[in-house]
Coordinates of C-alpha atoms in Angstrom, one line a residue:
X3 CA 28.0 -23.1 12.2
X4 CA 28.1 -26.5 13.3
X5 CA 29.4 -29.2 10.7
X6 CA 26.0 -31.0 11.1
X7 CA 23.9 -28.3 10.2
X8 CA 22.1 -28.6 7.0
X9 CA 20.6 -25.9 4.8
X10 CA 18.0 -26.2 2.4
X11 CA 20.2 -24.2 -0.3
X12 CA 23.5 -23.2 -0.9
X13 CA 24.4 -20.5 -3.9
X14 CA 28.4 -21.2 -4.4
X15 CA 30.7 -19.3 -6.4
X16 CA 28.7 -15.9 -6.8
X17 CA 30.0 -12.6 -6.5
X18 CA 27.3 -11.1 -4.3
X19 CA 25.3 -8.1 -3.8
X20 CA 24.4 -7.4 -0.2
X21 CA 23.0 -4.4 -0.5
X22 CA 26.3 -2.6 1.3
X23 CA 29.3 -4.0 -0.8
X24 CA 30.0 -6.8 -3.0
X25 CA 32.3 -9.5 -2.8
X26 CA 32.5 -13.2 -3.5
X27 CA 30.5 -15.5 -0.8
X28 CA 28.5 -18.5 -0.7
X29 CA 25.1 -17.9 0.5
X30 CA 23.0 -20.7 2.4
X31 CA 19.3 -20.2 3.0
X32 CA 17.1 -22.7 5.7
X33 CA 13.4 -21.8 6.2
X34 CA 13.2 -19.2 3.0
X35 CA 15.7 -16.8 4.6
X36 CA 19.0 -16.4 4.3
X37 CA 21.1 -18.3 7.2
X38 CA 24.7 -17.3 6.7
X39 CA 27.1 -15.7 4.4
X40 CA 30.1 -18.2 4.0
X41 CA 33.9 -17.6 2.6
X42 CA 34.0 -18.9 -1.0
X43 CA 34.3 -23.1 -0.6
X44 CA 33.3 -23.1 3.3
X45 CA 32.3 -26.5 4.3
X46 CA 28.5 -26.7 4.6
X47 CA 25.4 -29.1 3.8
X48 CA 22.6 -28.3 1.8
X49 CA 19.4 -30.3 0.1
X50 CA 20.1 -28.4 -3.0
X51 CA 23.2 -26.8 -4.4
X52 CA 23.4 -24.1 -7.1
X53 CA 26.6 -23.4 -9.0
X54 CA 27.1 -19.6 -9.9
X55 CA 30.4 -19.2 -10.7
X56 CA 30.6 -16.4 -13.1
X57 CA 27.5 -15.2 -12.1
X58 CA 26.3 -12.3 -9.8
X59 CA 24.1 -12.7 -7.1
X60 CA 21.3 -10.3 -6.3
X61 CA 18.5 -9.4 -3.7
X62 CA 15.4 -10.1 -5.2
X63 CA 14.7 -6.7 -6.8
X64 CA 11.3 -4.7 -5.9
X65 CA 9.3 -2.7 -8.2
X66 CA 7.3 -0.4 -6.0
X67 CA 5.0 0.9 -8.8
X68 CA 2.6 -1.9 -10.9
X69 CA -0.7 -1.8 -12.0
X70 CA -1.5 -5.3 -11.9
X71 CA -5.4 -4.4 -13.1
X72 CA -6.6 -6.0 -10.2
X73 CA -9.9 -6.2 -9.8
X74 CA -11.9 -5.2 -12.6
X75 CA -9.5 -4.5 -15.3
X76 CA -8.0 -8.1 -15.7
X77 CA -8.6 -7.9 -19.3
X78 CA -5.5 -5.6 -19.7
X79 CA -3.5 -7.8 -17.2
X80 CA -4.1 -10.0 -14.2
X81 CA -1.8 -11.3 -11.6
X82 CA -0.3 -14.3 -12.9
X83 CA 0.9 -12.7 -16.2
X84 CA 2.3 -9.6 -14.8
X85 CA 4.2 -11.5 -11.3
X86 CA 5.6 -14.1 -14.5
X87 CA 6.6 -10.8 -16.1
X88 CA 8.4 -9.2 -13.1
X89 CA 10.2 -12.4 -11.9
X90 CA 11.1 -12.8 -15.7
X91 CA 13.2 -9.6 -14.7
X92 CA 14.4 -10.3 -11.4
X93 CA 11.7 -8.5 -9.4
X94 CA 10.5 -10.4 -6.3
X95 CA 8.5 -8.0 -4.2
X96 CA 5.9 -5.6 -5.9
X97 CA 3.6 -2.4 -5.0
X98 CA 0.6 -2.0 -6.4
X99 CA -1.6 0.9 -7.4
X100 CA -5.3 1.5 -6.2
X101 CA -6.5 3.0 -9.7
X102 CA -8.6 -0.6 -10.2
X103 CA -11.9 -1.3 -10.7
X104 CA -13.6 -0.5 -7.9
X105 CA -10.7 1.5 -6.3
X106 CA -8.8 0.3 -3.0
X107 CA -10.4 3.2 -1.2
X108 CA -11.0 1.0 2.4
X109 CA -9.0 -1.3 4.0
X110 CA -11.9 -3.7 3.4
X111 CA -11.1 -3.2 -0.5
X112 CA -7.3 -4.5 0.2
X113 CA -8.7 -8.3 2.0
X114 CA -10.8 -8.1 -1.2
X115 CA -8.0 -7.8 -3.4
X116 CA -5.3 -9.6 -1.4
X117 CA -8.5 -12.6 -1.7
X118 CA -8.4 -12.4 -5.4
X119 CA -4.8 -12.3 -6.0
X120 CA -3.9 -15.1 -3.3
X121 CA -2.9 -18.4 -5.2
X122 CA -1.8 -16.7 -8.6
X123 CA 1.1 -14.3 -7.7
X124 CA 4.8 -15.3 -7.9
X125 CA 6.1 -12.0 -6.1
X126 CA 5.4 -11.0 -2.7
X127 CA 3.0 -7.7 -2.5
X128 CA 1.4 -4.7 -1.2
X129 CA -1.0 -2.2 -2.2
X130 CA -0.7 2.0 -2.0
X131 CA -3.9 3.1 -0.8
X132 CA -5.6 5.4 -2.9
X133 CA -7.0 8.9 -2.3
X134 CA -10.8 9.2 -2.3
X135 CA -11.3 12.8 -3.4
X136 CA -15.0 13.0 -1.5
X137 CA -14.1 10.8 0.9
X138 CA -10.6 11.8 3.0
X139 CA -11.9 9.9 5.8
X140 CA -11.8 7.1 4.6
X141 CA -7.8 6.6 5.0
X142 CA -8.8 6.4 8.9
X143 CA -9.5 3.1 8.7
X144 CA -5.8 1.8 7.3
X145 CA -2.9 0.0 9.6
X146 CA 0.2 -1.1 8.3
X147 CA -1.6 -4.7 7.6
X148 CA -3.4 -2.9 4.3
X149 CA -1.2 0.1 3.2
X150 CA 1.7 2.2 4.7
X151 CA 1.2 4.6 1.9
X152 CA -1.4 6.4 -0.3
X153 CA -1.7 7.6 -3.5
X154 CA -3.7 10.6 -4.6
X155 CA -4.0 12.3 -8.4
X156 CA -3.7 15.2 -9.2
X157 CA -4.5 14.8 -12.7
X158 CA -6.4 12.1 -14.2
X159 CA -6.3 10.1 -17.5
X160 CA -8.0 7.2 -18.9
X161 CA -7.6 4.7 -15.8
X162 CA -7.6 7.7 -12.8
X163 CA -10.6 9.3 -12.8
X164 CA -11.1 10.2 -8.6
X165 CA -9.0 13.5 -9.1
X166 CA -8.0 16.1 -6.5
X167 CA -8.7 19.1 -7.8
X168 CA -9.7 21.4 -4.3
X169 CA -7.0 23.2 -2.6
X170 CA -8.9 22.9 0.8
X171 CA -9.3 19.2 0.1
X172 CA -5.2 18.8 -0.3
X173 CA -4.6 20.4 2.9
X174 CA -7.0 18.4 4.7
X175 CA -5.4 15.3 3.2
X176 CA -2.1 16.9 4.2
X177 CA -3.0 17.3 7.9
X178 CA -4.9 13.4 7.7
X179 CA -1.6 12.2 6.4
X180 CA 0.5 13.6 9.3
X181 CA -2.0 12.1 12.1
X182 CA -2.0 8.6 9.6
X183 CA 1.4 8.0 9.6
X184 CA 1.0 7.3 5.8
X185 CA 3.4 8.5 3.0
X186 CA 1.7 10.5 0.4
X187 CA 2.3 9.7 -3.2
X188 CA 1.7 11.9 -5.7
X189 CA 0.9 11.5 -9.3
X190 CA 2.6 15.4 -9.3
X191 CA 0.5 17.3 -12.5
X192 CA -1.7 20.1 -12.0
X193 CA -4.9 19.6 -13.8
X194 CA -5.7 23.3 -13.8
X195 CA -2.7 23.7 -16.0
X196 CA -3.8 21.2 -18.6
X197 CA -7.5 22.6 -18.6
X198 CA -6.1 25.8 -19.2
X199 CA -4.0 24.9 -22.1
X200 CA -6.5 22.6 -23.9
X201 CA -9.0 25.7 -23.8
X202 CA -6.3 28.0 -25.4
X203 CA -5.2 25.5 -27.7
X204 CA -7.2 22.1 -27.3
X205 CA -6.1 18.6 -26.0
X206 CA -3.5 16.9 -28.0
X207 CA -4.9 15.6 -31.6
X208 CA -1.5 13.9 -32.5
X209 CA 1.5 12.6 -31.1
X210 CA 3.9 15.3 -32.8
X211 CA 1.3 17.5 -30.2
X212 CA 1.2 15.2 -27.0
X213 CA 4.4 16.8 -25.4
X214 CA 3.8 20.1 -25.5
X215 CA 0.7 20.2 -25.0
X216 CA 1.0 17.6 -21.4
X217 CA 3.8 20.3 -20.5
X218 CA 6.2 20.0 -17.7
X219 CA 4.7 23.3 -16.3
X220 CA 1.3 20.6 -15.3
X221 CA 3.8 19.1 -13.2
X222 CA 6.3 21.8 -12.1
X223 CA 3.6 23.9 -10.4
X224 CA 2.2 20.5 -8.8
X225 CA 5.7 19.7 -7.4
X226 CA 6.2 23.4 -5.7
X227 CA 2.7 23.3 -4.4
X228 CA 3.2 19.9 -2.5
X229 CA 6.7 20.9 -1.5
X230 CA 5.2 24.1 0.1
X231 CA 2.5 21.8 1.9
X232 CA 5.1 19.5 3.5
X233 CA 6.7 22.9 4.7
X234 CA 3.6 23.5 6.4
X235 CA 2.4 20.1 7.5
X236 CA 5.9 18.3 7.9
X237 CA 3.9 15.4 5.9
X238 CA 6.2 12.6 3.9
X239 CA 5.7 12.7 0.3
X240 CA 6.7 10.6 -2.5
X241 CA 6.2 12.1 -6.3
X242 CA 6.4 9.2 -8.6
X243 CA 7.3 9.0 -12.4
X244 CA 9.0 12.4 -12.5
X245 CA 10.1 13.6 -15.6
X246 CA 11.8 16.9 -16.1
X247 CA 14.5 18.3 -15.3
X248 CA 12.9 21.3 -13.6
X249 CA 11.0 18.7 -11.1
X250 CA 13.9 16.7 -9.9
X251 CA 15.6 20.1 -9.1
X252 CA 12.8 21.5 -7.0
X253 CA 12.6 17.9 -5.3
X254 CA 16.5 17.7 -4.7
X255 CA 16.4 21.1 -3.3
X256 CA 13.6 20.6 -0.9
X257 CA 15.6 16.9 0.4
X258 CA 18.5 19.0 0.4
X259 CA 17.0 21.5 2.8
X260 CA 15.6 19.0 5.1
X261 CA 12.0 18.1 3.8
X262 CA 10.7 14.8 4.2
X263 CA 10.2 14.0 -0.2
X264 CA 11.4 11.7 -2.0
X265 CA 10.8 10.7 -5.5
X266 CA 10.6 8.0 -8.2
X267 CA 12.3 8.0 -12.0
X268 CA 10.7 5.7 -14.4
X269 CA 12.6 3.2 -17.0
X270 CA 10.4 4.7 -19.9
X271 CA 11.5 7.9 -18.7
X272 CA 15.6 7.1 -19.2
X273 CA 14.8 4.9 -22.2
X274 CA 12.7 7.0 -24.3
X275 CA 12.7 11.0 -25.3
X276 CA 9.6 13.1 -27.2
X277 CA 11.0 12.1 -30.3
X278 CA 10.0 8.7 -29.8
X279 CA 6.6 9.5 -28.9
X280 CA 6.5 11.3 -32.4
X281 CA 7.5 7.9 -34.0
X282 CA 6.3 5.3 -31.9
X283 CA 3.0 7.1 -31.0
X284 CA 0.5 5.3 -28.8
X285 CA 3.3 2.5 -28.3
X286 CA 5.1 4.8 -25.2
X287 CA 1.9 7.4 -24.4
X288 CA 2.6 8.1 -20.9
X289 CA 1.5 10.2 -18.1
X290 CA 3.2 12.4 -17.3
X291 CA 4.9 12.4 -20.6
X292 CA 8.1 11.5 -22.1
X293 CA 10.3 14.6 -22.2
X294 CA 13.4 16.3 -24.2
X295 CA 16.7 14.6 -24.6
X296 CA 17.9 17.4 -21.2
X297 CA 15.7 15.7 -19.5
X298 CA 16.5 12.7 -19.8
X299 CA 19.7 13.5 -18.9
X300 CA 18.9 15.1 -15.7
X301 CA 16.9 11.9 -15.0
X302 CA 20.0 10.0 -15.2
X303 CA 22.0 12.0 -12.8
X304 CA 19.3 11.5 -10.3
X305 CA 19.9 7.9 -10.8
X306 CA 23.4 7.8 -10.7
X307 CA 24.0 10.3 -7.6
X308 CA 21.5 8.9 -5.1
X309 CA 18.4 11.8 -5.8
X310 CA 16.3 9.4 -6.7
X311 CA 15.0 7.3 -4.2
X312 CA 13.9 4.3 -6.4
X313 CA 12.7 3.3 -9.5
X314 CA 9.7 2.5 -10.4
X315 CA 8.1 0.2 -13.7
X316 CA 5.0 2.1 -13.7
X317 CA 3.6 -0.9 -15.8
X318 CA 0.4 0.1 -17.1
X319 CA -0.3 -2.4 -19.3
X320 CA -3.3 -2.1 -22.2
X321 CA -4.5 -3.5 -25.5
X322 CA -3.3 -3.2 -28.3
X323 CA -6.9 -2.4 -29.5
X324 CA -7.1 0.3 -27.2
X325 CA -3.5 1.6 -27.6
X326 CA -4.3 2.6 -31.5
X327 CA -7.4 4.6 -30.8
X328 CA -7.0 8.4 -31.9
X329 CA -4.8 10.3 -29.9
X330 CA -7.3 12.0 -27.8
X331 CA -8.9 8.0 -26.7
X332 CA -5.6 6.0 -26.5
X333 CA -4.9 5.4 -22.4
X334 CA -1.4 5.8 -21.6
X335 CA 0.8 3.6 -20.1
X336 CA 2.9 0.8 -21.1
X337 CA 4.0 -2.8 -19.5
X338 CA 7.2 -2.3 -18.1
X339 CA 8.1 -4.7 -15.2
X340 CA 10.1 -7.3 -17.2
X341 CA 12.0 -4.2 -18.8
X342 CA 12.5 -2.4 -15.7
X343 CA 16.2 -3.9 -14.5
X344 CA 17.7 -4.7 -18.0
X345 CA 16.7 -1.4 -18.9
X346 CA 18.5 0.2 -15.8
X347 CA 22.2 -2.0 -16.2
X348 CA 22.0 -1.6 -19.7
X349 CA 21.3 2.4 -19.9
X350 CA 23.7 2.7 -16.6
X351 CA 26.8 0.6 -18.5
X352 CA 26.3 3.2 -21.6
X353 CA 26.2 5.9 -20.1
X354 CA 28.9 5.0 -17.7
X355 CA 31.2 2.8 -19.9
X356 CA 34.5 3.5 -17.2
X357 CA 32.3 1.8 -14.2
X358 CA 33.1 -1.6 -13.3
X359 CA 29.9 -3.8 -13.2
X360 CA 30.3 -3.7 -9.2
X361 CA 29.8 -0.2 -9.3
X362 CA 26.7 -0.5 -11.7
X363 CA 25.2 -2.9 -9.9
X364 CA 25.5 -1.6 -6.6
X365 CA 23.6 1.7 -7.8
X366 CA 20.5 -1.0 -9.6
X367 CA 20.5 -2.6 -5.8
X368 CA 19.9 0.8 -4.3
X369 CA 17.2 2.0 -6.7
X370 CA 15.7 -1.2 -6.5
X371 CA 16.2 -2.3 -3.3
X372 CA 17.5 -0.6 0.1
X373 CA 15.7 2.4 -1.3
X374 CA 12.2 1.0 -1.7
X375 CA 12.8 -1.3 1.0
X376 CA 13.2 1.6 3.3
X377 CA 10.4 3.6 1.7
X378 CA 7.8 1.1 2.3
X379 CA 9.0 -0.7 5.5
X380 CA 9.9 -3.7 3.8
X381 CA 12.8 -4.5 6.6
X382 CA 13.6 -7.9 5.5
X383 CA 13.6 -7.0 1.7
X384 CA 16.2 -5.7 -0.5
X385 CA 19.6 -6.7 0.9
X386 CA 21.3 -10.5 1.1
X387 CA 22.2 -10.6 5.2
X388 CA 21.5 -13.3 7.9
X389 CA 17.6 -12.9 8.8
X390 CA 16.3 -11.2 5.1
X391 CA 13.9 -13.0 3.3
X392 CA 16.0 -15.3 0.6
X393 CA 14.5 -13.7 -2.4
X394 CA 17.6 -13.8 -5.2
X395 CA 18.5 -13.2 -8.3
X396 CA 21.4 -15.0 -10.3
X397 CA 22.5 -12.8 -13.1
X398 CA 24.8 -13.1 -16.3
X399 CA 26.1 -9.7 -16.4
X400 CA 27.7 -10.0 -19.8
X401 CA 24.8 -12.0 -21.6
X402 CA 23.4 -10.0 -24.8
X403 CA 19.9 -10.4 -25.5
X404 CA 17.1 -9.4 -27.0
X405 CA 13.4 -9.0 -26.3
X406 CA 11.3 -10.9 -28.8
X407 CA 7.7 -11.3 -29.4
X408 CA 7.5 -14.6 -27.5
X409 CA 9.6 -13.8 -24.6
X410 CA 7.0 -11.0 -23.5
X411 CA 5.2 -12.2 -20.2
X412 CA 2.7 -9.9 -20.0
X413 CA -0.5 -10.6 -20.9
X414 CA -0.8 -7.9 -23.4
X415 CA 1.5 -9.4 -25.2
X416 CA 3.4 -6.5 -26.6
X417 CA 6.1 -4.6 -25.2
X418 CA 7.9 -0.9 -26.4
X419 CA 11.1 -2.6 -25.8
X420 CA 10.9 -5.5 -28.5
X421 CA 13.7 -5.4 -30.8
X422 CA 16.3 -3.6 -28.0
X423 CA 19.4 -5.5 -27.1
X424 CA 20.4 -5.6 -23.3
X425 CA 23.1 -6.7 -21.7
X426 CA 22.9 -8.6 -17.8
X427 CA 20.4 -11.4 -18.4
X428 CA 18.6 -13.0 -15.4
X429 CA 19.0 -16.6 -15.0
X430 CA 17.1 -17.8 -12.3
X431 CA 15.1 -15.8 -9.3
X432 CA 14.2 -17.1 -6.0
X433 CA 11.5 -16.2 -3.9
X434 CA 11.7 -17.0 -0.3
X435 CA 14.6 -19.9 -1.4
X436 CA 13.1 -21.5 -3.9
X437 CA 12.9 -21.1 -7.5
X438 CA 10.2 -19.6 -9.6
X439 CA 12.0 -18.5 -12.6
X440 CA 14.6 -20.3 -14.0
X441 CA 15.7 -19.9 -18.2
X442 CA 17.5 -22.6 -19.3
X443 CA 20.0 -23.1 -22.0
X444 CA 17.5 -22.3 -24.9
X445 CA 14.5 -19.9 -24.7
X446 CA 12.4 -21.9 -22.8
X447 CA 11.2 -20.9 -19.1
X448 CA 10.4 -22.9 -16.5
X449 CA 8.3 -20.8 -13.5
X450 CA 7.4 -22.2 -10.1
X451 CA 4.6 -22.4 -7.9
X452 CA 2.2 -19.0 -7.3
X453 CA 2.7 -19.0 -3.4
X454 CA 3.9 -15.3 -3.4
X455 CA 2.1 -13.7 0.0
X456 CA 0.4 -10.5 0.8
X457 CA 3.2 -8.5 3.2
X458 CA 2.2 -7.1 6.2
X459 CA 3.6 -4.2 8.5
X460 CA 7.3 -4.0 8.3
X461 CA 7.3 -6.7 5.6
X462 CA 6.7 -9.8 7.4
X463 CA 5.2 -11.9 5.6
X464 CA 1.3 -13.7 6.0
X465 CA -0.1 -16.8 5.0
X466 CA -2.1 -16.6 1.7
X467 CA -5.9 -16.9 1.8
X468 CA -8.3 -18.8 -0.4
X469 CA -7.8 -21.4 -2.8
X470 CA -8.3 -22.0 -6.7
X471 CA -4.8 -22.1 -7.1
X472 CA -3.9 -21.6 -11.1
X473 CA -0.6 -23.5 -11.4
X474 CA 2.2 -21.8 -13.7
X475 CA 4.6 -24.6 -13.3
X476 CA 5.8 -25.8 -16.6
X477 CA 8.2 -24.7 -19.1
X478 CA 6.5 -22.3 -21.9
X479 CA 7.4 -19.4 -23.9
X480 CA 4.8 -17.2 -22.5

């Protein structure tokens, strides 16, 4: 460093992140990537200075599972709520699902979207693909510039309704995946098992039912059938939202032994058990859904020793109006991108109370960082080194909160987590070096401009398209 270069921000005082070890640095950022890691109090220039003593310093997180409703279904959310929600939480970068209305079945459906979004979004994005069940030939079309991934289901609900059901039609997408290059993803249950159980015993008529009767053996007989398909076909996979104990084993066992899987673990997941589901009901509906207090535990240990590959939000938000339908007519899914991180530190520091907030963190930055990062080919995303995008988070990791009505930046406007007290608060998050969240001494929040950009291969980023830019500058309270 020369003494008369000048950056266009310098972080002092944190104790950073990087995404391989932590330690106290000063970070300076030019042209919305980071430009040098500095000893604490090195002399250096900068148009604007933030103080963080006391403070960590994060990569901007990534949540590689949203439904941002986008197109179609922008009565539930749109983009502007849910990228206000996720950079309320520290999450820069976001994938999102195809399940919209129409589908992203072509790579012509991702310039639509990316066209819609473009001018709106605080994060940076991508899109999974998704799996036309009649159409497999369809994934031809994709290069890195739409989708490195795709998502088939294997079971549907309210908001999934291309299933696939055909054995011959999953080996076919199999062999397309291998030629593709894409990653599969999997929403791992087996609808055979659940049609077979509803006509022994009928679909679930109340909440004290919804467990056992969406069993983990839908999604324990899915998980062995694609793990003996990547045996055959040597095909990546990805299951996403797992949620029993017997599934995380299979899926550990089959890394272990060499296969190319991986899998996601869900907040709702660690946070919540069956029990709640009999008391909160429609509230925290999921699918797959929320298991046994075991499970929950085995979810954890994932977490904590690196079987997991990430986690995901899986926010799904809906209305109210349509959450308190009967049992058999209430979607499920829940928002979940705000909630996703202080979820995560707070569940890690009580179930790990002798870990220092290093060690805590360093786990959050792998399950939200380096591991999607490397998943999804998001190369300069995830870490704080020389070169990465400059997409930060400045955290107080000893802040107690809690999540009130108005704080909720969904636009749903409800969350399953009001009334829980967290601990790590996020203070400000940067996107590409400057600001678009920022909380100040009171409630208020103050968000920047929507310039997020639609990511393309290996995560470098493109210009946004269009215009009708909807400003979210301001300081509000939702």
């Amino acid at each position: 460093m020369t003494p008369t270069e000048t950056f266009d921000l310098l972080i002092r005082g944190a104790r950073v992140v990087t995404g391989s070890d932590v330690r106290w640095l000063d970070v300076a950022v030019s042209g919305g990537r980071v430009a040098r890691l500095l000893e604490p109090g090195a002399e250096a220039v900068a148009d604007t200075t933030i103080t963080a003593r006391g403070r960590y310093l994060l990569p901007g997180l990534i949540d590689s599972h949203v439904h941002f409703r986008t197109p179609g279904l922008t009565h539930k959310e749109d983009w502007a709520h849910g990228s206000r929600a996720a950079v309320a939480g520290g999450v820069t970068t976001v994938i999102d699902m195809p399940n919209t209305q129409p589908p992203l079945f072509d790579p012509s459906d991702a310039h639509d979207k990316h066209a819609e979004i473009a001018g709106t979004s605080l994060v940076d994005y991508r899109f999974h693909a998704g799996v036309d069940p009649s159409g497999l030939r369809r994934l031809e079309g994709f290069t890195p510039r739409e989708a490195t991934s795709a998502k088939a289901f294997l079971a549907g609900h309210h908001t999934a309704p291309n299933v696939l059901r055909d054995a011959g039609a999953l080996e076919e997408l199999f062999r397309r995946g291998a030629d593709s290059g894409l990653r599969l993803l999997f929403h791992a249950e087996d609808s055979e098992v659940f049609e077979l159980l509803d006509q022994w015993h009928g679909a679930p008529g109340s909440y004290r039912d919804y467990e056992r009767l969406r069993p983990r053996s839908g999604g324990v007989v899915a998980v062995a059938k694609l793990i003996e398909l990547v045996r055959g076909y040597g095909t990546p996979i990805h299951v996403l939202h797992v949620s029993s104990r017997e599934e995380a084993d299979l899926l550990s066992a089959a890394r272990a032994a060499g296969l190319p899987v991986s899998f996601e673990v869900t907040a709702h997941h660690l946070s919540f058990t069956a029990e709640d589901t009999r008391r909160m009901g429609a509230r925290i509906r999921l699918s797959p859904a929320i298991r046994d207090r075991t499970d929950q535990d085995r979810l954890w240990a994932a977490v904590i020793d690196g079987e997991a590959s990430c986690m995901g939000s899986d926010h799904a938000p809906h209305e109210l109006s349509d959450k308190v339908r009967s049992p058999e007519d209430a979607p499920p899914g829940l928002p979940g991108v705000q909630e996703l991180f202080p979820a995560l530190l707070t569940g890690l520091r009580r179930r790990l109370p002798e870990w220092g907030t290093d060690e805590l963190l360093r786990v959050a930055v792998r399950l939200l960082g380096t591991g999607p990062a490397g998943l999804f080919g998001l190369e300069r995303k995830g870490r704080i080194e020389p070169g990465a995008d400059a997409d930060l988070v400045v955290l107080d990791p000893e802040a107690n909160w809690m999540l009130e009505d108005e704080g909720v930046r969904s636009r749903c406007g409800w969350s399953a987590y009001q009334g829980w007290t967290f601990t790590g608060r996020v203070e400000r998050t940067i996107r590409a070096g400057r600001t678009v969240f920022h909380r100040d001494q009171g409630e208020a929040a103050w968000f920047g401009e929507p310039d997020g950009v639609w990511l393309g291969e290996a995560g470098a980023k493109e210009s946004p398209v269009g215009s009708g830019t909807a400003s979210l500058v301001g300081s509000e309270r939702r």
